CSV table of C-alpha atoms and ligand atoms in Angstrom, one decimal:
chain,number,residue,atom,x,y,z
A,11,UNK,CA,-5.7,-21.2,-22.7
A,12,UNK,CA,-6.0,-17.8,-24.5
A,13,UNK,CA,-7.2,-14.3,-23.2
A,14,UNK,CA,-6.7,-10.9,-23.8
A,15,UNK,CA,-4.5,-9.9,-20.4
A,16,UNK,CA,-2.8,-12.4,-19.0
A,17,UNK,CA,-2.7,-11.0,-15.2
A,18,UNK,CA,0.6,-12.2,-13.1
A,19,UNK,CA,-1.0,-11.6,-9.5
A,20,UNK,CA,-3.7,-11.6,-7.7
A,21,UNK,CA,-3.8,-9.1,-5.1
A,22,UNK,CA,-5.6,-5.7,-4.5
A,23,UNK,CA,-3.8,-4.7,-8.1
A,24,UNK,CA,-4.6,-7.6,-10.2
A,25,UNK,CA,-7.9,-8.9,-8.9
A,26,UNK,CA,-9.2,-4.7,-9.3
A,27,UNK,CA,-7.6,-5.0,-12.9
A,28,UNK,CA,-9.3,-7.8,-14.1
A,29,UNK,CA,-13.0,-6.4,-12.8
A,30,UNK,CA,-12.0,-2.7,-14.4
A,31,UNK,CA,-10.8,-4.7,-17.9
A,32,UNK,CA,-14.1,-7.1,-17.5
A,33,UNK,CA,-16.4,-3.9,-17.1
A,34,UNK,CA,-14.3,-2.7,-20.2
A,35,UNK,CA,-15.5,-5.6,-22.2
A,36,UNK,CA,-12.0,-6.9,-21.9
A,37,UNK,CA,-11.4,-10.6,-21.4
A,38,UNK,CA,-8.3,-11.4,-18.5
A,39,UNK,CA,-7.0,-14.5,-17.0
A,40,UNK,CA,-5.5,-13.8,-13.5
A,41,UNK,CA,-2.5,-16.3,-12.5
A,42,UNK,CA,-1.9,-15.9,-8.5
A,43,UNK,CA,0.7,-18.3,-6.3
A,44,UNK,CA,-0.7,-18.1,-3.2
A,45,UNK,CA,-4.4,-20.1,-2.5
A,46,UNK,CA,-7.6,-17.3,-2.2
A,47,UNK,CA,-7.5,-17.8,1.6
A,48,UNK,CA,-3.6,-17.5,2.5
A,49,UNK,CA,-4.1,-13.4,0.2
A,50,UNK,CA,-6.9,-12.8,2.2
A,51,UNK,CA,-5.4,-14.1,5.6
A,52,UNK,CA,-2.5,-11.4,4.8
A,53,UNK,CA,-3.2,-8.1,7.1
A,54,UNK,CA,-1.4,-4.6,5.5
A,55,UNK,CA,-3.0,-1.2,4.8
A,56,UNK,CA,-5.8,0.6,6.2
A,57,UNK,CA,-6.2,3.9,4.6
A,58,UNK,CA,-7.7,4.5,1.5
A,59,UNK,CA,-7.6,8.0,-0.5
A,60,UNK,CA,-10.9,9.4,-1.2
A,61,UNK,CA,-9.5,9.2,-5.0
A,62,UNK,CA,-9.0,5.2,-4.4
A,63,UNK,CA,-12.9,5.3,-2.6
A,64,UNK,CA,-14.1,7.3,-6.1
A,65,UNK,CA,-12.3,4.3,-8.0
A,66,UNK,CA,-14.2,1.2,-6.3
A,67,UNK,CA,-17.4,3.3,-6.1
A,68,UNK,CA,-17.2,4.3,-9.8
A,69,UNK,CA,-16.2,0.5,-10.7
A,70,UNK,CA,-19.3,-0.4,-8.1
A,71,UNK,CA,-17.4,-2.2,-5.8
A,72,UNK,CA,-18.8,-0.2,-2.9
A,73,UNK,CA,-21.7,-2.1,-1.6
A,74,UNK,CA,-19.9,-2.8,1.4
A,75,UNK,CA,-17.0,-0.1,2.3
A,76,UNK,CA,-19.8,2.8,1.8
A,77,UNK,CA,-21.5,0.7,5.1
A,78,UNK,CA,-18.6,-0.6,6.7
A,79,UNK,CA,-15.5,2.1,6.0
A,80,UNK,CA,-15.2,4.4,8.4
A,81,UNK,CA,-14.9,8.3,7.0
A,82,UNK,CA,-11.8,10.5,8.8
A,83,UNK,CA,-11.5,14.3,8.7
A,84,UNK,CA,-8.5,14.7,10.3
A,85,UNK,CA,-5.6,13.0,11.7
A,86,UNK,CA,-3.4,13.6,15.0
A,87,UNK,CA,0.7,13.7,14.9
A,88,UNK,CA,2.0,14.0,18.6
A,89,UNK,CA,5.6,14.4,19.9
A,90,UNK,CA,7.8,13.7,23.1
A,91,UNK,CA,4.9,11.6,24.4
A,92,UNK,CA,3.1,15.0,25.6
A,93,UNK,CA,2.6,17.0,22.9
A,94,UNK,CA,-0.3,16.5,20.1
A,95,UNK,CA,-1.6,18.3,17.2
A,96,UNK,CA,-5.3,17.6,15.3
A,97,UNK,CA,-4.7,18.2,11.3
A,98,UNK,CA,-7.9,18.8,9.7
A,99,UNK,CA,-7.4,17.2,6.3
A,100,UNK,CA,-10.7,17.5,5.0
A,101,UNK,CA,-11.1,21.2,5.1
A,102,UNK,CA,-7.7,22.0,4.3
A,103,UNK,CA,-7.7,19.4,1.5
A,104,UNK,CA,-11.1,19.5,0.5
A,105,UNK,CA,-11.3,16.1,0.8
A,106,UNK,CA,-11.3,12.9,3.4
A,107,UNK,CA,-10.1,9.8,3.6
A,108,UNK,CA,-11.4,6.2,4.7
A,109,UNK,CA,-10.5,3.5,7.1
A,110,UNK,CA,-11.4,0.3,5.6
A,111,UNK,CA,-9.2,-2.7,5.5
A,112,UNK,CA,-7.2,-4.3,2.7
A,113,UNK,CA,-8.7,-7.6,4.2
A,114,UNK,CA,-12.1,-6.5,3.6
A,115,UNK,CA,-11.2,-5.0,0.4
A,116,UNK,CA,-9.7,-8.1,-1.0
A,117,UNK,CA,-12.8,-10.3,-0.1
A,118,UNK,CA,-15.0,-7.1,-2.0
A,119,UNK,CA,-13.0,-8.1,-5.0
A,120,UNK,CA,-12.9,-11.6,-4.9
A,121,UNK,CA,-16.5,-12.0,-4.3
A,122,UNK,CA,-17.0,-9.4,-7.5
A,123,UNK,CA,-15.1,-11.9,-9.6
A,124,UNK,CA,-17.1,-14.7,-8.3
A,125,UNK,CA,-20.5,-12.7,-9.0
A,126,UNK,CA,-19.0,-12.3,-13.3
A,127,UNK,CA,-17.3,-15.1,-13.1
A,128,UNK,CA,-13.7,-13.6,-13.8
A,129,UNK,CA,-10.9,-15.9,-14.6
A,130,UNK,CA,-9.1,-16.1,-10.7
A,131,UNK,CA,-6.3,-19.2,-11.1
A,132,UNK,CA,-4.9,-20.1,-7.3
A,133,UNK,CA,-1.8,-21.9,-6.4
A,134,UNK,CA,0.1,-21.3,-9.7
A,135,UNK,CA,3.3,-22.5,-9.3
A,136,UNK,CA,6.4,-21.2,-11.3
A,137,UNK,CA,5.1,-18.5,-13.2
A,138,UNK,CA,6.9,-17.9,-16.4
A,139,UNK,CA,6.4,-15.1,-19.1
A,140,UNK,CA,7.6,-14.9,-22.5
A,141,UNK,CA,8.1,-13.0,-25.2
A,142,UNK,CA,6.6,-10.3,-24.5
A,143,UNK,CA,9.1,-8.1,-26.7
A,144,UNK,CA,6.6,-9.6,-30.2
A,145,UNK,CA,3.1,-9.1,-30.8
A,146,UNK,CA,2.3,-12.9,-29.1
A,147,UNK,CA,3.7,-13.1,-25.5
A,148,UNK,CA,2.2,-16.0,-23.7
A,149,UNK,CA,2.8,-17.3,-19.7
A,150,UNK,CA,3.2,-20.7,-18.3
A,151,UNK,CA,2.8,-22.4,-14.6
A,152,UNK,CA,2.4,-25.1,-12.5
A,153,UNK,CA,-0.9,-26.1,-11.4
A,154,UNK,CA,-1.0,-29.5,-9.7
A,155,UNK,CA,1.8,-30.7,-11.4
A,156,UNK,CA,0.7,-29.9,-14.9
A,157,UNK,CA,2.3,-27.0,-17.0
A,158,UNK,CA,-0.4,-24.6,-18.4
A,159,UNK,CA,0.2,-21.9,-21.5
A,160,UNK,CA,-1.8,-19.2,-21.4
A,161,UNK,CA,-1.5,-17.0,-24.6
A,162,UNK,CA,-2.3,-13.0,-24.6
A,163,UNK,CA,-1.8,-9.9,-26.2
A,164,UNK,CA,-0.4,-8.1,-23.0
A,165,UNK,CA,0.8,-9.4,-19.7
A,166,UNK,CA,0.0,-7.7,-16.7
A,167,UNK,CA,2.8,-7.8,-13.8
A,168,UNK,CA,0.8,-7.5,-10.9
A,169,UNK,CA,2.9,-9.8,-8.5
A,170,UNK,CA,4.1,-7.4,-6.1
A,171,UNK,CA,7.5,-7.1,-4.8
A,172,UNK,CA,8.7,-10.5,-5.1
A,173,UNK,CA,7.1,-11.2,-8.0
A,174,UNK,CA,8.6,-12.5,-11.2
A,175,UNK,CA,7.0,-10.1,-13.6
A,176,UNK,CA,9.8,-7.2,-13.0
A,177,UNK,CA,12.8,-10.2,-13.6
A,178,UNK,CA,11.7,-10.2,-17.0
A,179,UNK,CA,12.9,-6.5,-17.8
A,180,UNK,CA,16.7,-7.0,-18.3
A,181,UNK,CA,18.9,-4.8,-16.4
A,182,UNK,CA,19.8,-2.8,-19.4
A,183,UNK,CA,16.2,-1.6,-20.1
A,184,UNK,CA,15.7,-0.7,-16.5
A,185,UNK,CA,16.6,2.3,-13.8
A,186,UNK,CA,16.1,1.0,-10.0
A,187,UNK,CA,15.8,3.4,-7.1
A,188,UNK,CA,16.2,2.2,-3.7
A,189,UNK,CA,16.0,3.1,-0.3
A,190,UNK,CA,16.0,0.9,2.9
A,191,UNK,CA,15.4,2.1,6.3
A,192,UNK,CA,17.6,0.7,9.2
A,193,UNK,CA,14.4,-0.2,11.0
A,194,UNK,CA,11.0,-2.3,10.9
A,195,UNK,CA,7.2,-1.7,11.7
A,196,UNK,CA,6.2,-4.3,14.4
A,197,UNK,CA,2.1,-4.6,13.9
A,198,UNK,CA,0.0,-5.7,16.3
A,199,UNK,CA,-4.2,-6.3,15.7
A,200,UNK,CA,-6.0,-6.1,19.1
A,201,UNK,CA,-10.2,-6.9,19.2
A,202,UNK,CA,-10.3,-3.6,21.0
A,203,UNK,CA,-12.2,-0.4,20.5
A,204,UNK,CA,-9.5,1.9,18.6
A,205,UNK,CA,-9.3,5.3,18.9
A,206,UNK,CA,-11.4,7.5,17.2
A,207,UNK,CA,-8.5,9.4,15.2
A,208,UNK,CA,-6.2,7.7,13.3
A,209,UNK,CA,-2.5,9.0,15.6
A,210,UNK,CA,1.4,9.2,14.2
A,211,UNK,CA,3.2,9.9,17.1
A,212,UNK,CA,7.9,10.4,17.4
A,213,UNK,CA,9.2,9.4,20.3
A,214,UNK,CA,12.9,9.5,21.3
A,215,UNK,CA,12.4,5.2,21.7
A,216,UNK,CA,10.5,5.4,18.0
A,217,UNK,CA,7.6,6.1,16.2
A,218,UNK,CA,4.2,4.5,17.0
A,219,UNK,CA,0.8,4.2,15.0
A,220,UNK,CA,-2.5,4.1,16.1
A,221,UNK,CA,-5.5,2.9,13.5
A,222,UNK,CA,-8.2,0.7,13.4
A,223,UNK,CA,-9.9,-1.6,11.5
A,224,UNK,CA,-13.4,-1.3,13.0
A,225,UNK,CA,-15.1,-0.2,16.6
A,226,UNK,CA,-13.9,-3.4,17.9
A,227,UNK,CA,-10.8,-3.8,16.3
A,228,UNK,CA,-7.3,-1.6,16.4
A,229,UNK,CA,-4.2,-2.1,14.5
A,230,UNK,CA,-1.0,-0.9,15.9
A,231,UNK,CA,2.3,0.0,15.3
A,232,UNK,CA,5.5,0.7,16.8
A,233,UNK,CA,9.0,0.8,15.3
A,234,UNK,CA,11.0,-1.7,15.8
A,235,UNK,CA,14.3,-3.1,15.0
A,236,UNK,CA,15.1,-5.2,11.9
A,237,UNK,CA,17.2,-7.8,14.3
A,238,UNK,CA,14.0,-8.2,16.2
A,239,UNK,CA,11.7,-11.1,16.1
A,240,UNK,CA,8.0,-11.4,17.0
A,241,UNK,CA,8.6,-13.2,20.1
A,242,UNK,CA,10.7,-10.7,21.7
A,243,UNK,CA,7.6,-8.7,21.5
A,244,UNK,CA,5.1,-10.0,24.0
A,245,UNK,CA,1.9,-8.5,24.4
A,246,UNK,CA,3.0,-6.3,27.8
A,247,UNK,CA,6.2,-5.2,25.6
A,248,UNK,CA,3.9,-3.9,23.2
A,249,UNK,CA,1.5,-1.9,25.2
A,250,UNK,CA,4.7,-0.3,28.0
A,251,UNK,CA,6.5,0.6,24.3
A,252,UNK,CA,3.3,2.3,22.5
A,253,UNK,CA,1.8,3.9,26.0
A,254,UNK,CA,5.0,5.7,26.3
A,255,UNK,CA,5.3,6.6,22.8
A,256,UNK,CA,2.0,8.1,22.3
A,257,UNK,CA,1.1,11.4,23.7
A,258,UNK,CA,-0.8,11.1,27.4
A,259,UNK,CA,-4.1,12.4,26.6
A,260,UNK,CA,-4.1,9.8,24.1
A,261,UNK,CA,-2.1,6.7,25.7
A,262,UNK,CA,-5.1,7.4,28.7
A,263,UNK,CA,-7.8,6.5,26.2
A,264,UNK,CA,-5.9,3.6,24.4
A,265,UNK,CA,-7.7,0.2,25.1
A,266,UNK,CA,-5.1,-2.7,25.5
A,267,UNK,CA,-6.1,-6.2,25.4
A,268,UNK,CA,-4.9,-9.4,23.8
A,269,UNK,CA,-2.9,-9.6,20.4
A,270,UNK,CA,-4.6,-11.5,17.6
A,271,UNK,CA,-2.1,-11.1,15.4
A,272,UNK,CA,1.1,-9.5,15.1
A,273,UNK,CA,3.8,-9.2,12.6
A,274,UNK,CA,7.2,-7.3,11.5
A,275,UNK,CA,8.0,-5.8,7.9
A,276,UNK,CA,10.7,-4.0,6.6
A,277,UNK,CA,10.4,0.0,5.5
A,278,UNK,CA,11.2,0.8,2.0
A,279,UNK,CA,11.4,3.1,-0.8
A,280,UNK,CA,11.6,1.1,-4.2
A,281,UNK,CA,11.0,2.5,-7.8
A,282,UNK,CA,11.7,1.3,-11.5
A,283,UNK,CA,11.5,2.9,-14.4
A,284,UNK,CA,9.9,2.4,-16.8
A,285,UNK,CA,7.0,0.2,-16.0
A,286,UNK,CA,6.7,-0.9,-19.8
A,287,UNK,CA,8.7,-3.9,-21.2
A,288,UNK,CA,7.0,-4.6,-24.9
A,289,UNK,CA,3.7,-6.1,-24.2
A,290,UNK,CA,4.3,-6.1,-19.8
A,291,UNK,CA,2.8,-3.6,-17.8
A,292,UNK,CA,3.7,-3.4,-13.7
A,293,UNK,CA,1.3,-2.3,-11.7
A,294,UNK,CA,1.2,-1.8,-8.0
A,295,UNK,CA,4.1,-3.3,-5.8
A,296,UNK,CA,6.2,-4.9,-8.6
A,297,UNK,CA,6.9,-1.6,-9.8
A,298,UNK,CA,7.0,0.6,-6.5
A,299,UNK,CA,7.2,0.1,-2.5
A,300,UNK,CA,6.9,3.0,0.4
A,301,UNK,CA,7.2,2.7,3.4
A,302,UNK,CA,3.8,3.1,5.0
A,303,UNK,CA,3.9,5.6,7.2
A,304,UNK,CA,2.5,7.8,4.2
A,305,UNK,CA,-0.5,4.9,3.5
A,306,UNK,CA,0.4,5.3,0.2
A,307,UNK,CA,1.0,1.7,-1.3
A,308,UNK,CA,-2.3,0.4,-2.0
A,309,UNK,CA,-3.6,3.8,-3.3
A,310,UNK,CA,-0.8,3.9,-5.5
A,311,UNK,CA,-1.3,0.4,-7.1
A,312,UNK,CA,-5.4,1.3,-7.7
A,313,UNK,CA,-4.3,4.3,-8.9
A,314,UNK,CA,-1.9,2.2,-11.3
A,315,UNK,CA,-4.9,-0.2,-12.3
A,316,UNK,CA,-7.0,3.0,-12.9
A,317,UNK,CA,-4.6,3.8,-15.3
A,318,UNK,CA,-3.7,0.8,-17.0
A,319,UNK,CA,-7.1,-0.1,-17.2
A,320,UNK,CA,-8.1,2.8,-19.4
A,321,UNK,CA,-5.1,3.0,-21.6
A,322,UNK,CA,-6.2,-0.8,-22.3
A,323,UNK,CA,-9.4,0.1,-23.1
A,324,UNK,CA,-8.2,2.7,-25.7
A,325,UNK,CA,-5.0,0.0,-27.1
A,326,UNK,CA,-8.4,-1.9,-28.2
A,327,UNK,CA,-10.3,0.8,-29.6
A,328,UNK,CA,-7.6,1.7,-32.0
A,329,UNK,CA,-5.9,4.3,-29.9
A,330,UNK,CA,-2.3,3.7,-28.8
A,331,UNK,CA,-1.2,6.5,-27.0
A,332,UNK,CA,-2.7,5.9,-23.4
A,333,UNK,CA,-1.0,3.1,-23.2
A,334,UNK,CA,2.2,4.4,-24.7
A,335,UNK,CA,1.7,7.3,-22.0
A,336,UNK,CA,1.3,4.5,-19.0
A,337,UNK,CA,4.5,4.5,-18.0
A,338,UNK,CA,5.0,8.3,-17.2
A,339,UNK,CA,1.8,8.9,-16.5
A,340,UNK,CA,1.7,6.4,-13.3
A,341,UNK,CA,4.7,7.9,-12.6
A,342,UNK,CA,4.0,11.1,-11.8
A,343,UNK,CA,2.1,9.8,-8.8
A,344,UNK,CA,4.1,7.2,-8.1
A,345,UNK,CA,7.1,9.8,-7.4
A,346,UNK,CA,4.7,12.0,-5.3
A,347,UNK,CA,4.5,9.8,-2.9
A,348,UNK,CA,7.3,8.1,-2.7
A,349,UNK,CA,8.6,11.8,-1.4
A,350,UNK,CA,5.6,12.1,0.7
A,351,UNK,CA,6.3,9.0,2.3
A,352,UNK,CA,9.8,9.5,2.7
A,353,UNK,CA,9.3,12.6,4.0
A,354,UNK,CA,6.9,11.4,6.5
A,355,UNK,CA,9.3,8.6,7.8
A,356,UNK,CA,12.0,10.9,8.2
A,357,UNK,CA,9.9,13.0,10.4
A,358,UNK,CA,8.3,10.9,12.4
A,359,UNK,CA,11.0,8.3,13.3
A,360,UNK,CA,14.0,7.5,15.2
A,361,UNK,CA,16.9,6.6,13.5
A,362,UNK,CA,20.3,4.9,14.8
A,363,UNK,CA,22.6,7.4,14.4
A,364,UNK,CA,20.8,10.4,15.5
A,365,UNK,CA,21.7,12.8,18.1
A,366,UNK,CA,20.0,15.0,20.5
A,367,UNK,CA,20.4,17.7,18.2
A,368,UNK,CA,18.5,15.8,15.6
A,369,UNK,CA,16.0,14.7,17.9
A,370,UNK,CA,15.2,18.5,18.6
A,371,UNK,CA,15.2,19.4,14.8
A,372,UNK,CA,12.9,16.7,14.3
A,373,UNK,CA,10.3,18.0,17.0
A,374,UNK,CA,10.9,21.1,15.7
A,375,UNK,CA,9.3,20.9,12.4
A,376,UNK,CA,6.3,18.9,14.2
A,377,UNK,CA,6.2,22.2,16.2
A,378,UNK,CA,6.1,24.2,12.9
A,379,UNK,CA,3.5,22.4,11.7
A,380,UNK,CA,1.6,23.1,14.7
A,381,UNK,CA,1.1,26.3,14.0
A,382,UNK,CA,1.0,26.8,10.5
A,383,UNK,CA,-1.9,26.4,8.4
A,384,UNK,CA,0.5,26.9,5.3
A,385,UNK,CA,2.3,23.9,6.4
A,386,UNK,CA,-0.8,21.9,7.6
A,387,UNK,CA,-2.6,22.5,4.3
A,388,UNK,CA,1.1,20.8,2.5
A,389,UNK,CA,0.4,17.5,4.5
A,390,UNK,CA,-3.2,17.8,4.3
A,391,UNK,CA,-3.0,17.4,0.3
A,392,UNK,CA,-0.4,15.2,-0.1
A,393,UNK,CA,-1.5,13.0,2.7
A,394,UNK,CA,-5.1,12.3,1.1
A,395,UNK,CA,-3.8,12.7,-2.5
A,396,UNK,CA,-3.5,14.0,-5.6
A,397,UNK,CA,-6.1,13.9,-8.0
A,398,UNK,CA,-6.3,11.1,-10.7
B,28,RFL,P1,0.5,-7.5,-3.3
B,28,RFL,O1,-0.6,-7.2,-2.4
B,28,RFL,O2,1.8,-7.8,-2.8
B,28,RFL,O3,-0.1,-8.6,-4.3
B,28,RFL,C1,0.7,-9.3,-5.2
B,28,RFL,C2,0.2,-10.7,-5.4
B,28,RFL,O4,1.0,-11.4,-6.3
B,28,RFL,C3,1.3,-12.7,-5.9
B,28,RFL,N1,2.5,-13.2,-6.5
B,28,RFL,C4,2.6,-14.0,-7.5
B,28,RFL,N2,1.6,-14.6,-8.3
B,28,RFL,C5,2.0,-15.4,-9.3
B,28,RFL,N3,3.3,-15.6,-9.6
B,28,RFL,C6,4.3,-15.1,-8.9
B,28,RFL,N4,5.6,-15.3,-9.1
B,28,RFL,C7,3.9,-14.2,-7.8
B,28,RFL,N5,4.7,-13.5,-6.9
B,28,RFL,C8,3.8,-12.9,-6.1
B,28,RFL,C9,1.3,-12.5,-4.4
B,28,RFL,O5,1.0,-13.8,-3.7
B,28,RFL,C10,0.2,-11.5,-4.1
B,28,RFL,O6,-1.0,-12.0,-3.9
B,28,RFL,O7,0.7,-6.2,-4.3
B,28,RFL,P2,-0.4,-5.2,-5.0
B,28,RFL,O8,-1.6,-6.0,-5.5
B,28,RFL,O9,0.4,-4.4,-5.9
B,28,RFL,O10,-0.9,-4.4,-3.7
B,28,RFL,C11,-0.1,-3.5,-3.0
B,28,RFL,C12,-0.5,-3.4,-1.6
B,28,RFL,O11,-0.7,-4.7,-1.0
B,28,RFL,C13,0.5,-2.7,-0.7
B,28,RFL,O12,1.0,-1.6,-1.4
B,28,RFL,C14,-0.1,-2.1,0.6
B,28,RFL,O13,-0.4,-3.2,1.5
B,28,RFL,C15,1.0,-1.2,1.3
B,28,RFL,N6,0.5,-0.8,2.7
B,28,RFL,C16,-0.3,0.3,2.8
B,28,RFL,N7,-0.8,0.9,1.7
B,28,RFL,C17,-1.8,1.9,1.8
B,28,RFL,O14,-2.2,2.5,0.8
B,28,RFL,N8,-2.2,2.4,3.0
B,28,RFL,C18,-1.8,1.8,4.2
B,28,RFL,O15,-2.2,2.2,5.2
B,28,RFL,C19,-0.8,0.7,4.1
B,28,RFL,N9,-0.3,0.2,5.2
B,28,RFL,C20,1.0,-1.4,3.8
B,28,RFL,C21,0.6,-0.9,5.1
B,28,RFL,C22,1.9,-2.5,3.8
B,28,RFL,C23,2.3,-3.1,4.9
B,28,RFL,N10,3.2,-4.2,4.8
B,28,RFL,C24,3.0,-5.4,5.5
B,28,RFL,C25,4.1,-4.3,3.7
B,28,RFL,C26,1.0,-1.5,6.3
B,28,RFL,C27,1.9,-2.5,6.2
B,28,RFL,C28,2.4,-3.1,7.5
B,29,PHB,C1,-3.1,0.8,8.9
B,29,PHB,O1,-4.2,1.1,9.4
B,29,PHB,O2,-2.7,-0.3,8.7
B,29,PHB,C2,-2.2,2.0,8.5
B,29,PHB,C3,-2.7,3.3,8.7
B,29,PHB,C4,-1.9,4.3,8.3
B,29,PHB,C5,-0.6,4.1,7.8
B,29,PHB,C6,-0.1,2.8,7.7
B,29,PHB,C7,-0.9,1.7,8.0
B,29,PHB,O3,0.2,5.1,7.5
């Protein structure tokens, strides 16, 4: 096979590429591992940056979240399990954001391709790319038993953070920065009405989330150990963990009900530089992970695609230097919020070695923030983002 942009990946990054390149005139294959229905099955972010609703809506992929996504103005943070502030992002920022699923954004995509009849290859086995250091790189896989080539002028690494794409940088062409927090987000999807603000709350037993997916449907989390497993977490667990965590006035109006799904990941920070190997470009989570308490992940990889996509579109009218750029342009952002979402974890959670003393520091600052617009209007920008 041959095509412009090979894509390794095909999640919210690499399915979005491929439409952005197609609307471009640009031809792309897409090469993803998984089947369509196990990516879609997978349940992760929630919040989208009204920069990341501009992108879909400008690419007119926004039949559906301008009916269905859900606009917020402001967000709570509450503390001690009494205590609860209201931040008014939208007037302090200038801008909202939007609740809408990566679930439902996925199926937008993939039912996009179907409508232009992109190039979406499932179940590829043992992905492979090569030289991509020439002016010829090509990939291979597995697809029911049979090895396929696939020859481009650029490969996209879209393959998120176990992907293969990133392998291919040796180590001596790449800086890696990494963070791991010594605790997990436990996640919990209830067919309940949510609440009507999206909540962060620190507690001294953890943090705890509370978002939504639609009016009858919540997602939920609460921080968790690494150690622990899903089925130390039953459904009364849950609730007695995330009433107490959450403020009263707000546990009081919190609907519980049956799980319908719930799962445990890992908090991290992850960065490498640069995102440019000869003719591969990361995107998304092979280059970069945060932990989510910023909801920074998927806004960072369509802000990625954004970019790429026009520095593409330049490469094949003649003009080099977007995508020369690429790297350090994506990550400007990229940085940004991996120290907003740092930042954000480290305020909002409990960590195992801390004392009272850091406990009261802690609930200080969320006290701060309280009363201070200056401070409010800080969170307020970074937490619906920068511009593109
Ligand atoms: P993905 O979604 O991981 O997709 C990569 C795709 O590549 C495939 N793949 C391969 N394909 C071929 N060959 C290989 N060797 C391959 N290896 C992997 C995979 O099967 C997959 O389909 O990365 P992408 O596209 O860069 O998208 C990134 C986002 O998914 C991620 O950043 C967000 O989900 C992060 N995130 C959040 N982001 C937000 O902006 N707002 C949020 O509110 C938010 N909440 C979250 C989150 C992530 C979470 N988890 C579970 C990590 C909440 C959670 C709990
Ligand atoms: C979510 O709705 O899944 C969500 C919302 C905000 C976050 C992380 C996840 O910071």
């Amino acid at each position: 096979m041959k095509t412009q942009v090979a894509i390794v990946g095909g999640g919210p990054a690499g399915s979005l590429l491929a439409l952005l390149l197609h609307q471009q005139g640009i031809d792309s294959i897409v090469v993803e591992r998984q089947s369509r229905n196990y990516v879609l099955g997978r349940i992760r972010a929630g919040v989208l940056e009204w920069t990341s609703v501009e992108v879909l809506r400008d690419a007119g992929l926004s039949d559906r979240l301008d009916i269905e996504g859900h606009v917020h103005n402001s967000i709570k943070m509450g503390w001690r399990g009494e205590s609860v502030m209201s931040i008014d992002v939208a007037r302090l920022a200038g801008k909202p954001m939007m609740s809408y699923g990566q679930t439902m954004i996925q199926e937008d995509l993939y039912a996009a391709g179907d409508a232009v009849d992109a190039n979406f290859i499932f179940e590829a086995d043992e992905v492979q790319i090569h030289d991509v250091r020439t002016d010829a790189p090509w990939i291979t896989f597995k697809s029911s038993g049979e090895t396929v080539r696939i020859d481009c002028d650029v490969v996209a690494g879209c393959d998120g953070f176990h992907g293969v794409s990133r392998t291919v940088i040796p180590d001596s062409a790449k800086t890696e920065y990494e963070k791991s927090y010594p605790f997990g987000w436990l996640g919990v999807l209830s067919e309940t009405p949510p609440l009507p603000t999206l909540l962060y709350a620190n507690h001294e037993n953890g943090f705890a989330l509370c978002s939504q997916r639609n009016e009858m449907l919540s997602r939920y989390y609460v921080q968790c150990s690494l150690e622990d497993t899903v089925e130390q977490w039953s459904d009364d667990r849950f609730w007695d963990e995330l009433l107490t965590r959450v403020p009263n006035s707000e546990a009081s109006q919190i609907v519980t009900g049956p799980s319908i799904e719930k799962s445990i990941a890992p908090l991290r920070s992850y960065v490498v530089e640069p995102l440019q190997w000869g003719r591969l470009f990361l995107a998304g989570d092979a280059a970069h992970i945060v932990p989510p308490t910023g909801a920074k992940g998927l806004n960072l990889a369509i802000a990625d695609v954004h970019y790429l996509s026009l520095a593409l579109a330049a490469h094949y009218q003649g003009d080099p230097k977007l995508l020369e750029a690429y790297s350090a342009t994506a990550l400007r952002r990229v940085w940004s919020s991996v120290r907003f979402s740092w930042y954000m974890t480290a305020l909002m959670h409990r960590f195992p070695e801390q004392t009272e003393f850091d406990q009261r520091a802690q609930e200080e600052d969320l006290i701060y923030l309280a009363g201070s617009t200056a401070a409010q209007t800080s969170l307020a920008e970074q937490y619906v983002g920068l511009d593109l």
